[in-house]
Tab-separated table of C-alpha atoms and ligand atoms in Angstrom:
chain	number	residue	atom	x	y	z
A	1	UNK	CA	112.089	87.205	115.912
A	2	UNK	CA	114.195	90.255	115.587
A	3	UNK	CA	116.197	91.561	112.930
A	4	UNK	CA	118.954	88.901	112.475
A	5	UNK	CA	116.162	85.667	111.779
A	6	UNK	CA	113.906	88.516	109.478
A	7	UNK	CA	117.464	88.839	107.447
A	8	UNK	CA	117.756	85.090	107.270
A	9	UNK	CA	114.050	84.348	106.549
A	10	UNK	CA	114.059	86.965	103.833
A	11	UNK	CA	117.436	85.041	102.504
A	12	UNK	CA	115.762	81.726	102.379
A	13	UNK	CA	113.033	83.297	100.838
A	14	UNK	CA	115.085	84.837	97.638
A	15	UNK	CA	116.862	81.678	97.398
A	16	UNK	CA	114.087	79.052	97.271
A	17	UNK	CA	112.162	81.602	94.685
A	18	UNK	CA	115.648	81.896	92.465
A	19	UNK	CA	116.173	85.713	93.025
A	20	UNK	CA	119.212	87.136	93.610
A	21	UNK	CA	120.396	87.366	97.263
A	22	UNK	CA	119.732	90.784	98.581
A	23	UNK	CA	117.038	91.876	95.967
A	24	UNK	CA	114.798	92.123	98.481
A	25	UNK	CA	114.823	95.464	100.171
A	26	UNK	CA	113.868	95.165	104.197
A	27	UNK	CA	111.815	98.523	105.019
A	28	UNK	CA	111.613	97.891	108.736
A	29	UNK	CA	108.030	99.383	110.060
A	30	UNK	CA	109.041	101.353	113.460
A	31	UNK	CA	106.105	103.030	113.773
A	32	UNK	CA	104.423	103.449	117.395
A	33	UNK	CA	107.350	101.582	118.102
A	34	UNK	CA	109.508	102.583	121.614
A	35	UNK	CA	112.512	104.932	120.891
A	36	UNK	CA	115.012	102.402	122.050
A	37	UNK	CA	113.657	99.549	120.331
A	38	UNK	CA	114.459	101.496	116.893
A	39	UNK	CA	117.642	103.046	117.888
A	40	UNK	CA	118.864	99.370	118.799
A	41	UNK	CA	117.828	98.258	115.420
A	42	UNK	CA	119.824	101.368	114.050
A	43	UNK	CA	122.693	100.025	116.264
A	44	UNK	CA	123.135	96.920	114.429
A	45	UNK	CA	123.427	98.519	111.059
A	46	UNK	CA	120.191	99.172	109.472
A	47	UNK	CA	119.430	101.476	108.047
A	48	UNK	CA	116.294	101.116	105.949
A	49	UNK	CA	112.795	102.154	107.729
A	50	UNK	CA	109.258	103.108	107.283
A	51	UNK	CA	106.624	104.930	109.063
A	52	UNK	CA	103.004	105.813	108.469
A	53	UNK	CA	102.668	109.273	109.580
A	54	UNK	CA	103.961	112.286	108.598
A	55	UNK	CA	104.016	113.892	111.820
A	56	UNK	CA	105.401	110.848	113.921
A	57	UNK	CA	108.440	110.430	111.353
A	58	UNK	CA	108.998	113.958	112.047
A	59	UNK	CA	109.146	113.490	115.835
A	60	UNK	CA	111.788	111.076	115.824
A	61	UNK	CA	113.896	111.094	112.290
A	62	UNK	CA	115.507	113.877	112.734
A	63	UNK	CA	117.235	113.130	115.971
A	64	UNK	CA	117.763	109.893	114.740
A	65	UNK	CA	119.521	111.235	111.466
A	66	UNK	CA	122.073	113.179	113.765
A	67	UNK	CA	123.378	110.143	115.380
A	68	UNK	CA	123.431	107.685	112.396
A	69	UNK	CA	124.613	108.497	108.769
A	70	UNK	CA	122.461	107.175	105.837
A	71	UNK	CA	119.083	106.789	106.851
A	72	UNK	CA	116.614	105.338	104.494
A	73	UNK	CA	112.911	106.731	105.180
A	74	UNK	CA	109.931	105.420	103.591
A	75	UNK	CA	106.332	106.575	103.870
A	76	UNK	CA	104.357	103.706	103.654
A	77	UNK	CA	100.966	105.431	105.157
A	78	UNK	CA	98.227	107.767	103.580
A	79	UNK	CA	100.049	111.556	102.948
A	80	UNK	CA	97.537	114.316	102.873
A	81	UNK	CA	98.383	116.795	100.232
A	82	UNK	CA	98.923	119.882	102.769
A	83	UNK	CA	101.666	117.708	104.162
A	84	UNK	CA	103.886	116.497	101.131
A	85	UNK	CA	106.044	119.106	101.215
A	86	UNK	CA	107.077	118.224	104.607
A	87	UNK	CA	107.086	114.271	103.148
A	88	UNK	CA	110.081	115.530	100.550
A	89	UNK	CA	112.121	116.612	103.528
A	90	UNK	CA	111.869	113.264	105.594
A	91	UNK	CA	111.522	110.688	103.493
A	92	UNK	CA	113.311	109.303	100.163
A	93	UNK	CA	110.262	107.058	98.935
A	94	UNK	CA	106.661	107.500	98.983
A	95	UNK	CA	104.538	104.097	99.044
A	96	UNK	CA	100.961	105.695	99.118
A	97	UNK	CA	100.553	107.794	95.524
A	98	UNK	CA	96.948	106.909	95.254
A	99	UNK	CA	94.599	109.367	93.669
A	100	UNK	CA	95.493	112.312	91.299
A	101	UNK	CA	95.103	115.218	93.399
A	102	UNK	CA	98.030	114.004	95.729
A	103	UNK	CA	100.018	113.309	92.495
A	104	UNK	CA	99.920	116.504	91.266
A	105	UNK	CA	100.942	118.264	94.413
A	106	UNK	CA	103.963	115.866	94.186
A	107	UNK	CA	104.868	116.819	90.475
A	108	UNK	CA	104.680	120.604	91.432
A	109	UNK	CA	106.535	120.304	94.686
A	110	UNK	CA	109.121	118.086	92.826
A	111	UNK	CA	109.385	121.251	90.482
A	112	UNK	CA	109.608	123.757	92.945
A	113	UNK	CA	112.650	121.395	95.215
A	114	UNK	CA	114.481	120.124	92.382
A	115	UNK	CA	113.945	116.611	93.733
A	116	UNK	CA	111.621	113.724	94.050
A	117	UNK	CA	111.413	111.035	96.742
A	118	UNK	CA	110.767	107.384	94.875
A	119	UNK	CA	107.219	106.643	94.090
A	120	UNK	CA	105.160	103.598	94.132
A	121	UNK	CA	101.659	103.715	93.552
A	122	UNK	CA	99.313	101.866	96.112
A	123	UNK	CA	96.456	99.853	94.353
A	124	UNK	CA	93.287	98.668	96.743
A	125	UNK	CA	93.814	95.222	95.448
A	126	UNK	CA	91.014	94.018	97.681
A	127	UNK	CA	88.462	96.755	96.294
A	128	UNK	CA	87.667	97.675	99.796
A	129	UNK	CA	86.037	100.627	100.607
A	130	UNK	CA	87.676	101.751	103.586
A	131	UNK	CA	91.174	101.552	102.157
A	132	UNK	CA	93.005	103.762	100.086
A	133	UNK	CA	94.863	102.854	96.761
A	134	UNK	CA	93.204	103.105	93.220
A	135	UNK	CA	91.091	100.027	92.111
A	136	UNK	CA	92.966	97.820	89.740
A	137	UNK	CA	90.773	98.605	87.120
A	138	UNK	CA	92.054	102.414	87.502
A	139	UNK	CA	95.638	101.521	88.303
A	140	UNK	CA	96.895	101.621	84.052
A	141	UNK	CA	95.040	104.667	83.677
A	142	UNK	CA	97.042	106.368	86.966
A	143	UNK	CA	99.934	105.244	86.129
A	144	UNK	CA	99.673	106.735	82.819
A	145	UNK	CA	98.976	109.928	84.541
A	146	UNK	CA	101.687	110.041	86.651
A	147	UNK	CA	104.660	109.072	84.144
A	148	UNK	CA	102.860	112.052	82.601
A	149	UNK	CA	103.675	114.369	85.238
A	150	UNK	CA	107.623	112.870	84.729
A	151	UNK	CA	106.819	111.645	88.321
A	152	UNK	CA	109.813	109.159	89.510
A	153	UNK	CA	107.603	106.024	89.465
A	154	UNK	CA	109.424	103.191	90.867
A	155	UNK	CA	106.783	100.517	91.729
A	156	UNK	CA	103.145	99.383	93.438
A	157	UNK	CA	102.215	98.705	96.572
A	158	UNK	CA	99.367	97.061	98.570
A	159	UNK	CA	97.755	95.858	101.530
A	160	UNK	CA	95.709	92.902	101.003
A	161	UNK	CA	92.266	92.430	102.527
A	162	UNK	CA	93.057	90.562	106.189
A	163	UNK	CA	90.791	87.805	105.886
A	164	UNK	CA	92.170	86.560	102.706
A	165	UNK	CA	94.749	84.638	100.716
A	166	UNK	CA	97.715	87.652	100.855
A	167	UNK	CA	98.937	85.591	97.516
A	168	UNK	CA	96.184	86.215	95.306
A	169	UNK	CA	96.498	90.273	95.774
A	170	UNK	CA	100.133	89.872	95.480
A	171	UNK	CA	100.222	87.748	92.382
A	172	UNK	CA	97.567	90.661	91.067
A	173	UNK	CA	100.028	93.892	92.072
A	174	UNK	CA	103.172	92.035	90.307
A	175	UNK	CA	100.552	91.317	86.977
A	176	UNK	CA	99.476	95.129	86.789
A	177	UNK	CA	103.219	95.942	87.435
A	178	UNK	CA	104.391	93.813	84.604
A	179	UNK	CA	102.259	95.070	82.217
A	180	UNK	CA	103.120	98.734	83.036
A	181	UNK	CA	106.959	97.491	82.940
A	182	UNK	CA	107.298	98.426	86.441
A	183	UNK	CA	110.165	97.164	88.550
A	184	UNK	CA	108.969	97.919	92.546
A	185	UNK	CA	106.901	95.506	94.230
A	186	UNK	CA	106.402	96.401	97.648
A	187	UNK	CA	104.338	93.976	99.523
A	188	UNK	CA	104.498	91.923	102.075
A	189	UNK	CA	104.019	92.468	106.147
A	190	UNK	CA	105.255	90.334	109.302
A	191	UNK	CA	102.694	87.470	108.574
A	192	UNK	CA	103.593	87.245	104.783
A	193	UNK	CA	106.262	88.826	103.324
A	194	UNK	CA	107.826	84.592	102.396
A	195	UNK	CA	104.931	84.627	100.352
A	196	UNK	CA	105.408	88.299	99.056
A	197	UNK	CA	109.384	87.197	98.477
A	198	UNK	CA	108.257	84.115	96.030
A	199	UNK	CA	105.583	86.352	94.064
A	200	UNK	CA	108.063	89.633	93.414
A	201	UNK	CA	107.855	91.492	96.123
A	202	UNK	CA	110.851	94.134	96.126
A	203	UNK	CA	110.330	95.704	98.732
A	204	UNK	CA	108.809	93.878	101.875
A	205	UNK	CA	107.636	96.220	104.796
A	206	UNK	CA	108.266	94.314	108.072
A	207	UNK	CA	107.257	95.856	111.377
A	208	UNK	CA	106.225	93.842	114.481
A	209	UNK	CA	108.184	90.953	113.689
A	210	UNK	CA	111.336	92.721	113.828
A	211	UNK	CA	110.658	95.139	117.080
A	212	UNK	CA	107.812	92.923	118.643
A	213	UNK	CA	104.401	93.990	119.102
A	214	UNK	CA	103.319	97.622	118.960
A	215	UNK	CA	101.392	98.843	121.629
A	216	UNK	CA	99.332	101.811	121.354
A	217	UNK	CA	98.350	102.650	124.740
B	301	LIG	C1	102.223	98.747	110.025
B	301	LIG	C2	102.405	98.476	108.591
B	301	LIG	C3	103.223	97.414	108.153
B	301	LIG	C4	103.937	96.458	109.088
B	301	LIG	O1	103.029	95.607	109.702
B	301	LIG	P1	103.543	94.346	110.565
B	301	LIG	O2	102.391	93.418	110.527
B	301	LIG	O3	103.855	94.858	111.908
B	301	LIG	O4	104.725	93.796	109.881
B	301	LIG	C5	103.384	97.240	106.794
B	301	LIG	N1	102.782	98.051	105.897
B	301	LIG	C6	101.990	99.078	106.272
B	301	LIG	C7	101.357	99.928	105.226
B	301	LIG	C8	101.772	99.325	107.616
B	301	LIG	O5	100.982	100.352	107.984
């Protein structure tokens, strides 16, 4: 565990699927995570995170930011629309574009800035009801919609159902990708990403096996 194997694993990974080394990206999940736990991974040189929540990145990024140069923030966690202006300021991609009201608050925000964090459109691969993304039977349509808007879109993203074969919803994102000639894949947790890494995955989102369990008491 820890950063160092994750590096390695990810390594392997790229090699045994015959990518190019370091074409995965390593968005390290330090959400709910202690203070010193992240800063120590920010001590060794990374520099690539993601969070979930608006508000918590905003608690602890921009302390962070003053004591280490080129921080990479990702939301990777539902963004309600009354808060994506505050998303442009913290973080440089956006994982959770997922219906069209949020997309057009991004395109007129990105007008009004004169900027645009990356994009990737989350897709409920699993069709489940209490998750967000669109359905893959919506995702052409929204992407459509959103190249549009001249929205910066990058890539997909998912979370696959927990009870099942990660695989099958990865080998699904990278098939809707390919047909909309999109480049990001980001997919792929602590209990998968290997799997995510042979499939496409671009960008793997890694959180408990790099800082250890989260604990939310
Ligand atoms: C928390 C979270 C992760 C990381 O999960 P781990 O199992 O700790 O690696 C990845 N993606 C999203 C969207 C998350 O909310």
């Amino acid at each position: 565990m820890g950063l160092t194997d994750i590096r390695a694993r990810i390594a392997k990974a790229e090699a045994e699927a015959g990518r190019d080394p370091d074409s995965v990206t390593l968005i390290a999940v330090s959400k709910v995570q202690p203070l010193e736990r992240v800063a120590a991974v920010l001590e060794e040189g990374h520099r690539t995170f993601g969070e979930n929540r608006v508000q918590e990145a905003a608690g602890k990024w921009p302390d962070f930011r003053e004591r280490f140069d080129g921080v990479d923030l990702h939301l990777i966690g539902p963004l309600q629309t009354n808060k994506t202006r505050q998303a442009f300021e913290l973080f440089q991609a956006i994982h959770s574009v997922d219906r069209p009201k949020l997309a057009k608050t991004i395109a007129r925000i990105a007008q009004e800035e004169g900027h645009c964090p990356d994009l990737f459109i989350q897709v409920n691969t699993g069709e489940e009801e209490q998750k967000a993304g669109v359905l893959p039977s919506d995702a052409d349509g929204f992407i459509a919609e959103c190249r549009a808007m001249d929205l910066p879109v990058r890539g997909l993203m998912c979370i696959p159902p927990v009870e099942e074969e990660p695989s099958l919803h990865f080998a699904l994102l990278a098939k809707i990708a390919a047909r909309n000639d999109l480049e990001g894949l980001s997919m792929g947790m602590s209990s998968d990403f290997e799997r995510a890494i042979a499939l496409g995955a671009t960008h793997v989102r890694v959180g408990s096996a790099i800082f250890g369990e989260r604990s939310y008491d």
